[in-house]
PDB file of C-alpha atoms in Angstrom:
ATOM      1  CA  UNK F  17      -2.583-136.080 -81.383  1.00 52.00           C
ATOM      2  CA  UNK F  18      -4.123-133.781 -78.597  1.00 78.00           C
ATOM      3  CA  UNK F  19      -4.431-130.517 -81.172  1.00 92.00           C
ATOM      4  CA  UNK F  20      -4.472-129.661 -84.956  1.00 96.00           C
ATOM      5  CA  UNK F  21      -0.225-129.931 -85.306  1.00 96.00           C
ATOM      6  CA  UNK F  22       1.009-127.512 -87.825  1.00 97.00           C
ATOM      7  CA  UNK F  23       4.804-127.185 -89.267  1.00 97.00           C
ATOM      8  CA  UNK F  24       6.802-124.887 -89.812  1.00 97.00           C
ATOM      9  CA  UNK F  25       5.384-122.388 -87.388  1.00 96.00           C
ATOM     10  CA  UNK F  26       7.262-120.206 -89.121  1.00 97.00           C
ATOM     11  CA  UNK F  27       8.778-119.808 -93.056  1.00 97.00           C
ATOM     12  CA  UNK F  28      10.292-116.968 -94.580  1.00 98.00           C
ATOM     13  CA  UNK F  29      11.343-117.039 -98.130  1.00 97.00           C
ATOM     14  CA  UNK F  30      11.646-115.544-100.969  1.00 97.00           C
ATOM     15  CA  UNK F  31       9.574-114.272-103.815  1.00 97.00           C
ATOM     16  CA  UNK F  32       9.245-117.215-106.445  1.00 97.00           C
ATOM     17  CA  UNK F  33      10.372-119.768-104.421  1.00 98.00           C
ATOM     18  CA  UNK F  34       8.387-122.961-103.710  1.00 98.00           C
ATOM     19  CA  UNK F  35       6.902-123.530-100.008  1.00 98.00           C
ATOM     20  CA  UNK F  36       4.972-126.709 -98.213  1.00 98.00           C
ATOM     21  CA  UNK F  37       3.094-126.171 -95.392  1.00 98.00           C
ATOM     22  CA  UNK F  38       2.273-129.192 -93.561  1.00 98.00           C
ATOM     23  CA  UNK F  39      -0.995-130.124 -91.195  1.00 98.00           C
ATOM     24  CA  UNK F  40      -1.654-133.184 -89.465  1.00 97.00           C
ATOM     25  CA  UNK F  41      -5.235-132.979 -87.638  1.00 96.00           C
ATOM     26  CA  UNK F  42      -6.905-134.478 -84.437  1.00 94.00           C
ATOM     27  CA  UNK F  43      -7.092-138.299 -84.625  1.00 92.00           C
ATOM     28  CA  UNK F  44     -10.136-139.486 -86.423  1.00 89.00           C
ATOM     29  CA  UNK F  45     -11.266-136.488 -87.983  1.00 90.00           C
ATOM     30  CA  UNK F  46     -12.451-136.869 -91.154  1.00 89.00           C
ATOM     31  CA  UNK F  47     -12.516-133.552 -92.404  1.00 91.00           C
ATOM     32  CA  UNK F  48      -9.943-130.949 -92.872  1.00 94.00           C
ATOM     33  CA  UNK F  49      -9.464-127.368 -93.765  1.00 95.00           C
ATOM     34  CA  UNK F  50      -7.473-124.852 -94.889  1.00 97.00           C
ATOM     35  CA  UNK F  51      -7.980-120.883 -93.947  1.00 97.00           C
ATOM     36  CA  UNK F  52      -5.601-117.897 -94.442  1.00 97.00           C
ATOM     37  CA  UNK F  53      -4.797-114.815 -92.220  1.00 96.00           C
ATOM     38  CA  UNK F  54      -4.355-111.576 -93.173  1.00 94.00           C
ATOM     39  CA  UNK F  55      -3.098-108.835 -90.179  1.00 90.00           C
ATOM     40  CA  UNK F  56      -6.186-107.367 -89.161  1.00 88.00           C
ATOM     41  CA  UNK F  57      -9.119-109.778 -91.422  1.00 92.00           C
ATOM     42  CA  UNK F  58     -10.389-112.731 -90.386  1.00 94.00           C
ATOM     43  CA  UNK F  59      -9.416-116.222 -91.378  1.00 95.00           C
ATOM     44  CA  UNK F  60     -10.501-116.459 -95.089  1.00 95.00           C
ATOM     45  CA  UNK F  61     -11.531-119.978 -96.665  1.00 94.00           C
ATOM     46  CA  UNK F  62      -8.816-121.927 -98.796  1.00 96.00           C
ATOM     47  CA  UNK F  63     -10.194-125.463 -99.288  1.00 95.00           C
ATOM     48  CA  UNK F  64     -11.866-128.579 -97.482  1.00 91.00           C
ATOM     49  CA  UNK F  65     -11.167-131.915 -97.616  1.00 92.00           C
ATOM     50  CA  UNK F  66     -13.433-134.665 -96.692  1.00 89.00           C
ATOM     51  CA  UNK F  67     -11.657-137.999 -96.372  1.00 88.00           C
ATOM     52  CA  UNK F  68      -8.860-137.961 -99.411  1.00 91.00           C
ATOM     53  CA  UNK F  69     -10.729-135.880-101.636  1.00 89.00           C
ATOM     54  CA  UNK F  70     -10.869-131.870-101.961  1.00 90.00           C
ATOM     55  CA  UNK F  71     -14.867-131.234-101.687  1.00 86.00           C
ATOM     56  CA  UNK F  72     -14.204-127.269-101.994  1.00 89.00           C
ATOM     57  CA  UNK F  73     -10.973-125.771-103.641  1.00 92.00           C
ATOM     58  CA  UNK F  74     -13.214-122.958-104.689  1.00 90.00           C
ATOM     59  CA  UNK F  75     -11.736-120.317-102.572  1.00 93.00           C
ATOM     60  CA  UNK F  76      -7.828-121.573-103.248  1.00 96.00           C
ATOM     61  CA  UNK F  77      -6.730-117.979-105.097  1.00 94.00           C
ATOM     62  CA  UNK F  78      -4.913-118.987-108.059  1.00 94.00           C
ATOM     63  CA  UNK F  79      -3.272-122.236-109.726  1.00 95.00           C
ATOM     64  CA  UNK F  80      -0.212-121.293-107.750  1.00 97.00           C
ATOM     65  CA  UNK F  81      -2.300-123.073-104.795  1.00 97.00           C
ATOM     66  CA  UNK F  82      -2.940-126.480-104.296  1.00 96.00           C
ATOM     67  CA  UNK F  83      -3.002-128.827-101.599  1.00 97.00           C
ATOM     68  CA  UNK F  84      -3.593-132.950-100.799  1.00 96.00           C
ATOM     69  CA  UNK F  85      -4.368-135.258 -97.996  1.00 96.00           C
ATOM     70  CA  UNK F  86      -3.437-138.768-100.110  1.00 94.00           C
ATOM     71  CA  UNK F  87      -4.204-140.865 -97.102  1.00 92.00           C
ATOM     72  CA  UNK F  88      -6.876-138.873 -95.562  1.00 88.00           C
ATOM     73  CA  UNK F  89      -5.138-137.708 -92.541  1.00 93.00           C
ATOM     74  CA  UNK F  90      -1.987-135.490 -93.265  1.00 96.00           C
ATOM     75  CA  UNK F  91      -2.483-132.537 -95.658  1.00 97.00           C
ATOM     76  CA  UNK F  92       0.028-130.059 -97.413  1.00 98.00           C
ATOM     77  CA  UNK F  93      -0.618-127.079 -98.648  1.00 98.00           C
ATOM     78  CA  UNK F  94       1.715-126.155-101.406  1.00 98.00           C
ATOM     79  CA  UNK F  95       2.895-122.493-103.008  1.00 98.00           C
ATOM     80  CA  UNK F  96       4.238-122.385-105.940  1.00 97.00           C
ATOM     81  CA  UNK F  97       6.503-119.157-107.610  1.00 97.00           C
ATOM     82  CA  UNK F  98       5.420-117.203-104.260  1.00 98.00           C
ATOM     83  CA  UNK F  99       4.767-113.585-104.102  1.00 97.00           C
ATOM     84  CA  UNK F 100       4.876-111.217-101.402  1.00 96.00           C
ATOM     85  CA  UNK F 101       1.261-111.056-101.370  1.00 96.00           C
ATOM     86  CA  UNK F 102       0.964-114.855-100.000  1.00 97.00           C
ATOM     87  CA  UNK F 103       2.173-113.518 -96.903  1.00 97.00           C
ATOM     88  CA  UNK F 104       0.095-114.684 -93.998  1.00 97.00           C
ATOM     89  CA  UNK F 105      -0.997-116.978 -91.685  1.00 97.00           C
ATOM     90  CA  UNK F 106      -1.940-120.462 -92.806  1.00 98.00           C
ATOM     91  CA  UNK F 107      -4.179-122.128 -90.199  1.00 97.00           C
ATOM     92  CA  UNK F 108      -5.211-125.666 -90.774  1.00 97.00           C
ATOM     93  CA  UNK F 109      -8.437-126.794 -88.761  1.00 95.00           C
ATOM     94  CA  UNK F 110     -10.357-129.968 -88.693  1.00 93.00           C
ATOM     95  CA  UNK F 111     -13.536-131.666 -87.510  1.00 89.00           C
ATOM     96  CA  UNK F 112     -14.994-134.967 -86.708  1.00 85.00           C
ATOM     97  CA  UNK F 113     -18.143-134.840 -89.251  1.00 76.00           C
ATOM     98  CA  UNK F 114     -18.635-132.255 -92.192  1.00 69.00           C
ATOM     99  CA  UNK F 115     -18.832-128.919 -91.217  1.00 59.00           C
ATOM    100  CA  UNK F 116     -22.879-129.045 -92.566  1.00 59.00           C
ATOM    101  CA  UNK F 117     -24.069-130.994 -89.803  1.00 59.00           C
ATOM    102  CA  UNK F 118     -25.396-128.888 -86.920  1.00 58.00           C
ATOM    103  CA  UNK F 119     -23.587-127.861 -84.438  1.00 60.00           C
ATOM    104  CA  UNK F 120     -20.293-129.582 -85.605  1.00 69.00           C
ATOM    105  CA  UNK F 121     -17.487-127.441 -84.772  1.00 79.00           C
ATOM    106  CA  UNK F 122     -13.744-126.941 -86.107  1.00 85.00           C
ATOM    107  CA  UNK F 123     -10.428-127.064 -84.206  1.00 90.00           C
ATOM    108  CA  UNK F 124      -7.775-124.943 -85.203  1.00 94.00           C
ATOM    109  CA  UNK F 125      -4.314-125.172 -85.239  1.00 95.00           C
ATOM    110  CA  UNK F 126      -1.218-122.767 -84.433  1.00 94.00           C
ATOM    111  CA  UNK F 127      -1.243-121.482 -87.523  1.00 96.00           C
ATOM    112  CA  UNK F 128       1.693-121.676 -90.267  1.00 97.00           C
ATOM    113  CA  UNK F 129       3.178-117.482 -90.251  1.00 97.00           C
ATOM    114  CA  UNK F 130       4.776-117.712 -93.845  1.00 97.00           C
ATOM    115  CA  UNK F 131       6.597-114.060 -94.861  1.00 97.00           C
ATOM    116  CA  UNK F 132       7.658-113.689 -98.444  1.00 97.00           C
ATOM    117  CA  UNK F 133      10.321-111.346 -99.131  1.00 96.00           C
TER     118      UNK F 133
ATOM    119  CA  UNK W  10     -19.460-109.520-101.113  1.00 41.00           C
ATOM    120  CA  UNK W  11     -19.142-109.244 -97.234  1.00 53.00           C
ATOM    121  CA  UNK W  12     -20.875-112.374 -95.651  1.00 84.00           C
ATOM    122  CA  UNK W  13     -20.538-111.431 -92.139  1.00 94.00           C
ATOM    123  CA  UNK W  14     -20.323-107.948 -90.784  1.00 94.00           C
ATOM    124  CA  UNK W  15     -18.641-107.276 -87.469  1.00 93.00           C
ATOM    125  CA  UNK W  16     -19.141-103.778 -85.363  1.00 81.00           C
ATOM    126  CA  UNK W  17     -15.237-102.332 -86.195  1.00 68.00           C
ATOM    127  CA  UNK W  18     -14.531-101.869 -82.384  1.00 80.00           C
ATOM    128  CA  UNK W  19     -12.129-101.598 -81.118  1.00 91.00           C
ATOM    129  CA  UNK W  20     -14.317-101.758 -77.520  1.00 95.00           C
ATOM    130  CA  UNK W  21     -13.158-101.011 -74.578  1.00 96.00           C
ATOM    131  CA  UNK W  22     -15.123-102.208 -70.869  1.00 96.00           C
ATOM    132  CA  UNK W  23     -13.931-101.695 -67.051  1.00 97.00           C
ATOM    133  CA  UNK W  24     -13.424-105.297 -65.340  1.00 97.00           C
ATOM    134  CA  UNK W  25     -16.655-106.796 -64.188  1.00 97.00           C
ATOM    135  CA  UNK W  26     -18.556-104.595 -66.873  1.00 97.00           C
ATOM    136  CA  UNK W  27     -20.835-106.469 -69.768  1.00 97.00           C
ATOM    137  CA  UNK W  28     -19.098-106.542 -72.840  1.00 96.00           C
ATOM    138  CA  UNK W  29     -21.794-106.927 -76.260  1.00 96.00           C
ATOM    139  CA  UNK W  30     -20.296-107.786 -79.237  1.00 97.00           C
ATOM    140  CA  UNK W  31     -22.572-108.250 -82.541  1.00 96.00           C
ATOM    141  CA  UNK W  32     -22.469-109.743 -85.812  1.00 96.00           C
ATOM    142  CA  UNK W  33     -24.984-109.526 -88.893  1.00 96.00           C
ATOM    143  CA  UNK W  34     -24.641-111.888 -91.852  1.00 95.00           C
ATOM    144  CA  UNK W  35     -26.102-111.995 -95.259  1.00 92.00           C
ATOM    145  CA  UNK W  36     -27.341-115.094 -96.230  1.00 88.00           C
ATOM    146  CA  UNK W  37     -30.805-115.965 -94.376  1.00 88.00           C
ATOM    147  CA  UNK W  38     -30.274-119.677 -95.307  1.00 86.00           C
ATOM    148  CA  UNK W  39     -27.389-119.756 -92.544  1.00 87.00           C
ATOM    149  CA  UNK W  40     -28.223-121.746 -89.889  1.00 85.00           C
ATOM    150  CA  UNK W  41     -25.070-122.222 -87.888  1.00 88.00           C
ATOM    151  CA  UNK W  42     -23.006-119.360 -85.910  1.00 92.00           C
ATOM    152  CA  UNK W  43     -20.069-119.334 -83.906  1.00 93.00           C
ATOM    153  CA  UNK W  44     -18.224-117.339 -82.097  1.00 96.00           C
ATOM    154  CA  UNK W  45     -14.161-117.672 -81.548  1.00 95.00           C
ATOM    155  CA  UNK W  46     -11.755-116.321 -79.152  1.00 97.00           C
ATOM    156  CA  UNK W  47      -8.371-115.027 -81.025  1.00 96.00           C
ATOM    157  CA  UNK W  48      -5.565-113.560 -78.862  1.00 96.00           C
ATOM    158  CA  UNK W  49      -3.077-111.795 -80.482  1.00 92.00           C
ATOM    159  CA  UNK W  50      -0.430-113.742 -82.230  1.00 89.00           C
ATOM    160  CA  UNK W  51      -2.450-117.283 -81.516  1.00 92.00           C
ATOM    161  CA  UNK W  52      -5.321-119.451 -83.177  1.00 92.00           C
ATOM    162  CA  UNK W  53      -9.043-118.871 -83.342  1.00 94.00           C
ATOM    163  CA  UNK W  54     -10.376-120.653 -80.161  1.00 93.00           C
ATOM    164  CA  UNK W  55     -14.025-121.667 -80.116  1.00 91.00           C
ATOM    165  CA  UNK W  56     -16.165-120.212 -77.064  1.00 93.00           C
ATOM    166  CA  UNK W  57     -19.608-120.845 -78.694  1.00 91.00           C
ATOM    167  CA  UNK W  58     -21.327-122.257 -81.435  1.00 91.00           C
ATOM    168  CA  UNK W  59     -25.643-121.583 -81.671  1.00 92.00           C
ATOM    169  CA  UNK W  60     -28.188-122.771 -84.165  1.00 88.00           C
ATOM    170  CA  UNK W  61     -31.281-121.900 -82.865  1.00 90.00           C
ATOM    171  CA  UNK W  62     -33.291-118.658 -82.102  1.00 94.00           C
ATOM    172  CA  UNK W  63     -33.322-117.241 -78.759  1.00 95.00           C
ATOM    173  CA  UNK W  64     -30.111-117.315 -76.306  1.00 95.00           C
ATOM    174  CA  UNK W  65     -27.559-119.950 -75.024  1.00 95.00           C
ATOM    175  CA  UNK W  66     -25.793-119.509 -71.969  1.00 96.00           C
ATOM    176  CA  UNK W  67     -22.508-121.069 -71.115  1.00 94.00           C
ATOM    177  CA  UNK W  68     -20.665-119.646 -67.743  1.00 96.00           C
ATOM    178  CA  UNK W  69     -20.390-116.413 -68.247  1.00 97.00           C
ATOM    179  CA  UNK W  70     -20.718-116.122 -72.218  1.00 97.00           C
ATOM    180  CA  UNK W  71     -24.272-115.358 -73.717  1.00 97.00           C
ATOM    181  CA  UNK W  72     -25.003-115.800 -77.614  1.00 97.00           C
ATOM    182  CA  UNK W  73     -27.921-114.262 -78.969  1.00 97.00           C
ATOM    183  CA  UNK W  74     -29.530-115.618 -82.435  1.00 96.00           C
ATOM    184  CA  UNK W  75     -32.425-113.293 -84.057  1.00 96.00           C
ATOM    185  CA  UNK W  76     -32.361-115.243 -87.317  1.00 93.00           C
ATOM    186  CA  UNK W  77     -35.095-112.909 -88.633  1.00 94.00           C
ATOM    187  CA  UNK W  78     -32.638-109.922 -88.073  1.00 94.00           C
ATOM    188  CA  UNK W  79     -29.840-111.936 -89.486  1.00 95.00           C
ATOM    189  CA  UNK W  80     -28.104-110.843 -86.586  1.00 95.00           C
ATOM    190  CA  UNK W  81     -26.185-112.844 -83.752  1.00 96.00           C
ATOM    191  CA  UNK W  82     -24.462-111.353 -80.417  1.00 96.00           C
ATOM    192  CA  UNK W  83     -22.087-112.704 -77.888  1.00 97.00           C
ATOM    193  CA  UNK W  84     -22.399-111.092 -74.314  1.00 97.00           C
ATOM    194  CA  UNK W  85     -19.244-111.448 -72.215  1.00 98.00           C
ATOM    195  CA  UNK W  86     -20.610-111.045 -68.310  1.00 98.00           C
ATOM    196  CA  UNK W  87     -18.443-110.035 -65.396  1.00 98.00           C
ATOM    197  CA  UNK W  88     -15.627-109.086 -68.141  1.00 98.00           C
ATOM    198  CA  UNK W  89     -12.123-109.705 -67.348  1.00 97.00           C
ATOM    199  CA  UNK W  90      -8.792-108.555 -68.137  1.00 97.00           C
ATOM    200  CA  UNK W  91      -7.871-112.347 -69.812  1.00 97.00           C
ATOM    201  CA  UNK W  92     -11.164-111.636 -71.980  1.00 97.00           C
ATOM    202  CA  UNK W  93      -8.948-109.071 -74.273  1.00 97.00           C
ATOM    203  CA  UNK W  94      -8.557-110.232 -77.628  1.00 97.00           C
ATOM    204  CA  UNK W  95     -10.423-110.180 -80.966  1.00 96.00           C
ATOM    205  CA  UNK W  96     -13.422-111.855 -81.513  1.00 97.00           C
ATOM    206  CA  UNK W  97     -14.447-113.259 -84.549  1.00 96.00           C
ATOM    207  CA  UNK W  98     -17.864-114.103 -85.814  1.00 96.00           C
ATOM    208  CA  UNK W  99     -18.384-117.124 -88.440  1.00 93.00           C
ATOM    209  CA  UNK W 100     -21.375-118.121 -90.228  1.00 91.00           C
ATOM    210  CA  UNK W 101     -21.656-121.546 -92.220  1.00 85.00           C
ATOM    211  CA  UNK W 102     -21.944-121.384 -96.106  1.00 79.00           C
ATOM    212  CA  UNK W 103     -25.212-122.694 -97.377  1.00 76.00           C
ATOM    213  CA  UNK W 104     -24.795-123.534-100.741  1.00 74.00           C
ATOM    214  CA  UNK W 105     -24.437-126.743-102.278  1.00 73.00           C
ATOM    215  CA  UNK W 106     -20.207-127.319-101.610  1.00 70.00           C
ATOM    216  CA  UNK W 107     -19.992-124.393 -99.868  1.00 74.00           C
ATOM    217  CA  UNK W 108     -21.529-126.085 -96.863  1.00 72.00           C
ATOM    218  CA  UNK W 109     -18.162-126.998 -95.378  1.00 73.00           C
ATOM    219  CA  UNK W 110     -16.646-123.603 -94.939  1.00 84.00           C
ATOM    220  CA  UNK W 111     -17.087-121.033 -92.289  1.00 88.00           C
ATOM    221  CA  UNK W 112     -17.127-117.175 -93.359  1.00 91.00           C
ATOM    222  CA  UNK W 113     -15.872-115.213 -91.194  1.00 94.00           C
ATOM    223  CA  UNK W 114     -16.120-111.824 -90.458  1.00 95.00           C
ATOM    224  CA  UNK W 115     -13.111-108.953 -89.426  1.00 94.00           C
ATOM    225  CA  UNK W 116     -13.533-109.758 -85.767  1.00 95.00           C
ATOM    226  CA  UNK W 117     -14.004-107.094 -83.053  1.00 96.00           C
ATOM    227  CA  UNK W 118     -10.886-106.163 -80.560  1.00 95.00           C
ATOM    228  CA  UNK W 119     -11.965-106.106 -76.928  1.00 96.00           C
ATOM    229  CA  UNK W 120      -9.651-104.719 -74.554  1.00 96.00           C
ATOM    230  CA  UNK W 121     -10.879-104.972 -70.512  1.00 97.00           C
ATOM    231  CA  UNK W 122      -9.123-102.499 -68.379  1.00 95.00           C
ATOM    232  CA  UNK W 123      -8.493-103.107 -64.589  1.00 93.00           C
TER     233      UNK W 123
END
């Protein structure tokens, strides 16, 4: 596609349920990422994905995070037992090389606004 | 730890006025910096990216590197109302697996008045 396509746009559920968020990135990028919003902070690093595999989950908060990309395009970001701390925005981005090399910049998407009540 | 520090704003500039907005970082291995455009409600939108000392010009956008300050700038010329928004400040991570992620700092809230 044209952009970094993110679903839902929106989610609001409720504490301890489950919730996928869902990110399909520009054509032919290999790698993707995952950043979270807080009102009034900057986006904050989740994970990267190069290809299929996760090459950072370091900044993923808690084993109530995780996320895949089995095919190496698609990627879902999953929540489990959510708490109304999780609340944010969930922006997916991607890029055509590894962020490392020089110069190589990352597309955003729309952003995934998820509200826990 | 704060990676990237951002002046809190929020700054305000009359149209056509020079708007300066700066950013300091941490880690003196960084060697990529970019700036992005986020208005309110919407996704960070690249304006700039620089990797090298000195200054890059693109229309009316200006980033400044002074890697031996640890300190990198973006100069908004001829400043218009559509510039309002925040603008956030990333540096790349430069260790070992940490090289695909951008830190980013608070972001500074620009608001040009008419």
């Amino acid at each position: 596609g044209a952009g970094v396509s993110q679903t839902p746009s929106n989610k609001v559920t409720e504490k301890g349920k489950y919730v996928e968020l869902r990110c399909d990135p520009i054509s032919g990028h290999t790698a993707l990422y995952w950043y979270r919003q807080s009102l009034g902070q900057g986006p904050e690093f989740l994970i990267y994905f190069q290809g299929t595999g996760a090459a950072d989950d370091s900044g993923l908060p808690n084993d109530r995070f995780f996320a895949v990309r089995p095919e190496g395009s698609v990627s879902t970001l999953k929540i489990q037992r959510t708490e109304r701390g999780d609340s944010a925005v969930y922006l997916c981005a991607s890029s055509l090389y590894p962020q490392k090399s020089p110069g190589n910049t990352i597309y955003f998407g729309e952003g995934s606004w998820l509200t826990v009540v | 730890q704060k990676e990237v520090e951002q002046n809190s704003g929020p700054l305000s500039v009359p149209e056509g006025a020079i708007a300066s907005l700066n950013c300091t970082y941490s880690d003196r291995g960084s060697q990529s910096f970019f700036w992005y455009r986020q208005y309110s409600g919407k996704s960070p939108e690249l304006i700039m990216f620089i990797y090298s000392n000195g200054d890059k010009e693109d229309g009316r956008f200006t980033a400044q590197l002074n890697k031996a300050s640890q300190y990198v700038s973006l100069l908004i010329r001829d400043s218009q109302p559509s510039d309002s928004a925040t603008y956030l400040c990333a540096v790349n991570g430069v260790r070992g697996s940490t090289l695909g992620r951008l830190y980013f700092g608070r972001g500074t809230q620009l608001t040009v008045w008419p």
